[in-house]
Amino acid sequence: MPHFRRKRGCKISDNLEKLMPSRRQILSLLAAGPMLAPISAYSTAPAQRLLSPPCADEDDLTPSQTEGPYFTPNSPEKQDFTSDAPGGERITLAGYVLRQDCRPVTKALVELWHCDENGNYDNDGYKLRGHQFSDAEGRWWFNTVVPGLYPGRTRHFHVKVQRPGARILTTQLYFPREPGNVVDSIFHEALVLDVTSGGGGGKFGRFDFVVQ
């Protein structure tokens, strides 16, 4: 079943919604390239931070990357993965799905999967696997844990993003200042998350996807 035929949109918590800027604000920020407050489920304290990556008219598309051997189709629709790995360090991933002209993409599918804190993937079920749909402002978010390391790869998340009716973008997201980045042949600097500390001892990672 094609991803873009799913009808249900994602449900954003009231706390998250309060922290999200309006469409007018985000488009103004994207055009001017200033600082933006974070969108974190673990902290309500605003912290100034740069957009990552910045968006301008005719901005570069987000680079695609290999799907890898551990993708499982038909993941459930969910945004909170934390119960799948209760011993992991929490992180909120969030951002926008945008067109090259900075218009937000509504109901874009965003699918996430990754290993647990010990570097293990759940290949029999759907732990640390799920998808959602961007809201009317193009916003998406997941609560999950920081993935562990396994031989041959630096720390990373796997993601698929699809604008309704368009081609699927398959890519990966990376952590800044990871020692493994320099030796991982797949690593791409344009796919590095903007990571800061969140409330409750967790982290916050921001990334905006630019799609066709």
One Martini backbone bead per residue (centre of mass of N, CA, C, O) as a GRO file, in nm:
protein
  212
    1MET     BB    1   0.092   0.038   0.026
    2PRO     BB    2   0.093   0.349  -0.021
    3HIS     BB    3   0.179   0.601   0.186
    4PHE     BB    4  -0.004   0.851   0.065
    5ARG     BB    5  -0.298   0.707   0.137
    6ARG     BB    6  -0.300   0.797   0.404
    7LYS     BB    7  -0.522   0.989   0.620
    8ARG     BB    8  -0.399   1.023   0.887
    9GLY     BB    9  -0.302   1.243   1.117
   10CYS     BB   10  -0.118   1.396   1.337
   11LYS     BB   11  -0.075   1.421   1.695
   12ILE     BB   12  -0.034   1.707   1.892
   13SER     BB   13   0.058   1.827   2.163
   14ASP     BB   14  -0.011   2.094   2.354
   15ASN     BB   15   0.279   2.160   2.433
   16LEU     BB   16   0.397   2.163   2.148
   17GLU     BB   17   0.206   2.367   2.013
   18LYS     BB   18   0.295   2.614   2.189
   19LEU     BB   19   0.601   2.602   2.065
   20MET     BB   20   0.493   2.652   1.792
   21PRO     BB   21   0.495   2.819   1.517
   22SER     BB   22   0.364   2.983   1.283
   23ARG     BB   23   0.348   3.009   0.955
   24ARG     BB   24   0.438   3.303   0.939
   25GLN     BB   25   0.685   3.271   1.120
   26ILE     BB   26   0.840   3.047   0.965
   27LEU     BB   27   0.859   3.194   0.694
   28SER     BB   28   1.008   3.438   0.806
   29LEU     BB   29   1.248   3.284   0.925
   30LEU     BB   30   1.339   3.142   0.663
   31ALA     BB   31   1.394   3.405   0.503
   32ALA     BB   32   1.594   3.541   0.728
   33GLY     BB   33   1.763   3.335   0.923
   34PRO     BB   34   1.721   3.309   1.221
   35MET     BB   35   1.608   3.233   1.518
   36LEU     BB   36   1.479   2.935   1.699
   37ALA     BB   37   1.268   2.778   1.878
   38PRO     BB   38   1.205   2.496   2.023
   39ILE     BB   39   1.065   2.144   1.996
   40SER     BB   40   0.990   2.010   2.310
   41ALA     BB   41   0.870   1.753   2.527
   42TYR     BB   42   1.092   1.813   2.779
   43SER     BB   43   1.073   2.136   2.722
   44THR     BB   44   0.957   2.485   2.788
   45ALA     BB   45   1.227   2.617   2.738
   46PRO     BB   46   1.357   2.857   2.566
   47ALA     BB   47   1.595   2.824   2.284
   48GLN     BB   48   1.834   2.944   2.098
   49ARG     BB   49   1.843   2.859   1.736
   50LEU     BB   50   1.937   2.721   1.452
   51LEU     BB   51   1.869   2.638   1.159
   52SER     BB   52   1.837   2.285   1.019
   53PRO     BB   53   1.844   2.382   0.752
   54PRO     BB   54   1.834   2.645   0.571
   55CYS     BB   55   1.580   2.840   0.402
   56ALA     BB   56   1.550   2.895   0.047
   57ASP     BB   57   1.511   2.966  -0.247
   58GLU     BB   58   1.623   2.691  -0.406
   59ASP     BB   59   1.696   2.484  -0.224
   60ASP     BB   60   1.836   2.213  -0.130
   61LEU     BB   61   1.798   1.900  -0.125
   62THR     BB   62   1.772   1.634   0.054
   63PRO     BB   63   1.971   1.387   0.090
   64SER     BB   64   2.018   1.072  -0.011
   65GLN     BB   65   2.004   0.730   0.120
   66THR     BB   66   2.041   0.440   0.235
   67GLU     BB   67   1.835   0.202   0.383
   68GLY     BB   68   1.936  -0.064   0.442
   69PRO     BB   69   1.886  -0.390   0.609
   70TYR     BB   70   1.648  -0.284   0.851
   71PHE     BB   71   1.391  -0.260   0.701
   72THR     BB   72   1.031  -0.227   0.784
   73PRO     BB   73   0.734  -0.259   0.680
   74ASN     BB   74   0.442  -0.143   0.816
   75SER     BB   75   0.444   0.065   1.022
   76PRO     BB   76   0.338   0.228   1.278
   77GLU     BB   77   0.146   0.484   1.414
   78LYS     BB   78   0.399   0.682   1.574
   79GLN     BB   79   0.587   0.908   1.822
   80ASP     BB   80   0.644   0.709   2.072
   81PHE     BB   81   0.949   0.514   2.168
   82THR     BB   82   1.039   0.495   2.476
   83SER     BB   83   0.913   0.207   2.557
   84ASP     BB   84   1.117   0.039   2.370
   85ALA     BB   85   1.371   0.199   2.548
   86PRO     BB   86   1.397   0.267   2.878
   87GLY     BB   87   1.735   0.283   2.892
   88GLY     BB   88   1.748   0.526   2.720
   89GLU     BB   89   1.830   0.820   2.581
   90ARG     BB   90   1.657   1.095   2.540
   91ILE     BB   91   1.487   1.213   2.231
   92THR     BB   92   1.389   1.487   2.031
   93LEU     BB   93   1.243   1.492   1.715
   94ALA     BB   94   1.237   1.781   1.486
   95GLY     BB   95   1.033   1.966   1.232
   96TYR     BB   96   1.027   2.012   0.877
   97VAL     BB   97   0.837   2.005   0.574
   98LEU     BB   98   0.973   2.121   0.260
   99ARG     BB   99   0.999   2.314   0.003
  100GLN     BB  100   1.210   2.497  -0.200
  101ASP     BB  101   1.008   2.758  -0.134
  102CYS     BB  102   0.918   2.699   0.186
  103ARG     BB  103   0.682   2.530   0.179
  104PRO     BB  104   0.472   2.354   0.348
  105VAL     BB  105   0.405   2.006   0.418
  106THR     BB  106   0.119   1.830   0.404
  107LYS     BB  107   0.098   1.502   0.486
  108ALA     BB  108   0.371   1.395   0.535
  109LEU     BB  109   0.567   1.129   0.539
  110VAL     BB  110   0.725   1.004   0.849
  111GLU     BB  111   0.992   0.771   0.889
  112LEU     BB  112   1.121   0.572   1.167
  113TRP     BB  113   1.448   0.407   1.230
  114HIS     BB  114   1.633   0.217   1.490
  115CYS     BB  115   1.847   0.153   1.721
  116ASP     BB  116   1.946   0.088   2.017
  117GLU     BB  117   2.166   0.150   2.280
  118ASN     BB  118   2.318  -0.140   2.176
  119GLY     BB  119   2.281  -0.174   1.847
  120ASN     BB  120   1.981  -0.292   1.813
  121TYR     BB  121   1.749  -0.443   1.608
  122ASP     BB  122   1.407  -0.487   1.534
  123ASN     BB  123   1.330  -0.771   1.315
  124ASP     BB  124   1.031  -0.882   1.442
  125GLY     BB  125   0.925  -0.589   1.489
  126TYR     BB  126   0.837  -0.233   1.620
  127LYS     BB  127   1.080  -0.134   1.757
  128LEU     BB  128   1.180   0.168   1.672
  129ARG     BB  129   0.908   0.202   1.488
  130GLY     BB  130   0.764   0.457   1.267
  131HIS     BB  131   0.487   0.683   1.186
  132GLN     BB  132   0.383   0.995   1.026
  133PHE     BB  133   0.220   1.324   0.987
  134SER     BB  134   0.218   1.618   0.884
  135ASP     BB  135   0.100   1.909   0.936
  136ALA     BB  136  -0.027   2.210   0.823
  137GLU     BB  137   0.291   2.323   0.881
  138GLY     BB  138   0.503   2.071   0.846
  139ARG     BB  139   0.513   1.917   1.116
  140TRP     BB  140   0.741   1.714   1.317
  141TRP     BB  141   0.765   1.425   1.562
  142PHE     BB  142   0.983   1.251   1.805
  143ASN     BB  143   1.001   1.013   2.068
  144THR     BB  144   1.318   0.887   2.183
  145VAL     BB  145   1.639   0.741   2.136
  146VAL     BB  146   1.964   0.702   2.149
  147PRO     BB  147   2.161   0.553   1.946
  148GLY     BB  148   2.378   0.320   1.902
  149LEU     BB  149   2.653   0.114   1.837
  150TYR     BB  150   2.806  -0.036   1.544
  151PRO     BB  151   2.982  -0.191   1.328
  152GLY     BB  152   3.066   0.057   1.067
  153ARG     BB  153   2.904   0.284   1.235
  154THR     BB  154   2.758   0.558   1.307
  155ARG     BB  155   2.546   0.758   1.448
  156HIS     BB  156   2.187   0.688   1.364
  157PHE     BB  157   1.912   0.759   1.148
  158HIS     BB  158   1.619   0.649   0.989
  159VAL     BB  159   1.452   0.787   0.686
  160LYS     BB  160   1.123   0.868   0.556
  161VAL     BB  161   1.001   1.089   0.290
  162GLN     BB  162   0.655   1.195   0.179
  163ARG     BB  163   0.496   1.348  -0.049
  164PRO     BB  164   0.204   1.364  -0.180
  165GLY     BB  165   0.260   1.188  -0.482
  166ALA     BB  166   0.559   1.135  -0.434
  167ARG     BB  167   0.866   1.069  -0.379
  168ILE     BB  168   1.083   0.892  -0.187
  169LEU     BB  169   1.275   0.979   0.088
  170THR     BB  170   1.591   0.836   0.164
  171THR     BB  171   1.758   0.855   0.485
  172GLN     BB  172   1.992   1.015   0.719
  173LEU     BB  173   2.084   1.084   1.062
  174TYR     BB  174   2.315   1.288   1.252
  175PHE     BB  175   2.574   1.350   1.476
  176PRO     BB  176   2.758   1.566   1.630
  177ARG     BB  177   3.088   1.494   1.708
  178GLU     BB  178   3.140   1.213   1.601
  179PRO     BB  179   3.397   0.996   1.566
  180GLY     BB  180   3.255   0.815   1.329
  181ASN     BB  181   3.219   1.020   1.093
  182VAL     BB  182   3.518   1.002   0.958
  183VAL     BB  183   3.475   0.664   0.896
  184ASP     BB  184   3.205   0.696   0.753
  185SER     BB  185   3.110   0.647   0.420
  186ILE     BB  186   2.802   0.770   0.452
  187PHE     BB  187   2.848   1.024   0.564
  188HIS     BB  188   2.670   1.354   0.594
  189GLU     BB  189   2.682   1.685   0.667
  190ALA     BB  190   2.378   1.764   0.571
  191LEU     BB  191   2.264   1.534   0.809
  192VAL     BB  192   2.295   1.706   1.063
  193LEU     BB  193   2.201   1.758   1.363
  194ASP     BB  194   2.052   1.984   1.592
  195VAL     BB  195   2.195   1.957   1.912
  196THR     BB  196   2.042   1.965   2.236
  197SER     BB  197   1.946   2.025   2.547
  198GLY     BB  198   1.698   1.912   2.748
  199GLY     BB  199   1.470   1.822   2.944
  200GLY     BB  200   1.515   1.563   3.174
  201GLY     BB  201   1.804   1.474   3.030
  202GLY     BB  202   1.764   1.527   2.741
  203LYS     BB  203   1.721   1.569   2.392
  204PHE     BB  204   1.751   1.786   2.093
  205GLY     BB  205   1.649   1.740   1.743
  206ARG     BB  206   1.705   1.923   1.440
  207PHE     BB  207   1.511   1.891   1.120
  208ASP     BB  208   1.482   1.994   0.773
  209PHE     BB  209   1.297   1.896   0.505
  210VAL     BB  210   1.376   1.894   0.151
  211VAL     BB  211   1.138   1.861  -0.109
  212GLN     BB  212   0.965   1.790  -0.414
   0.00000   0.00000   0.00000
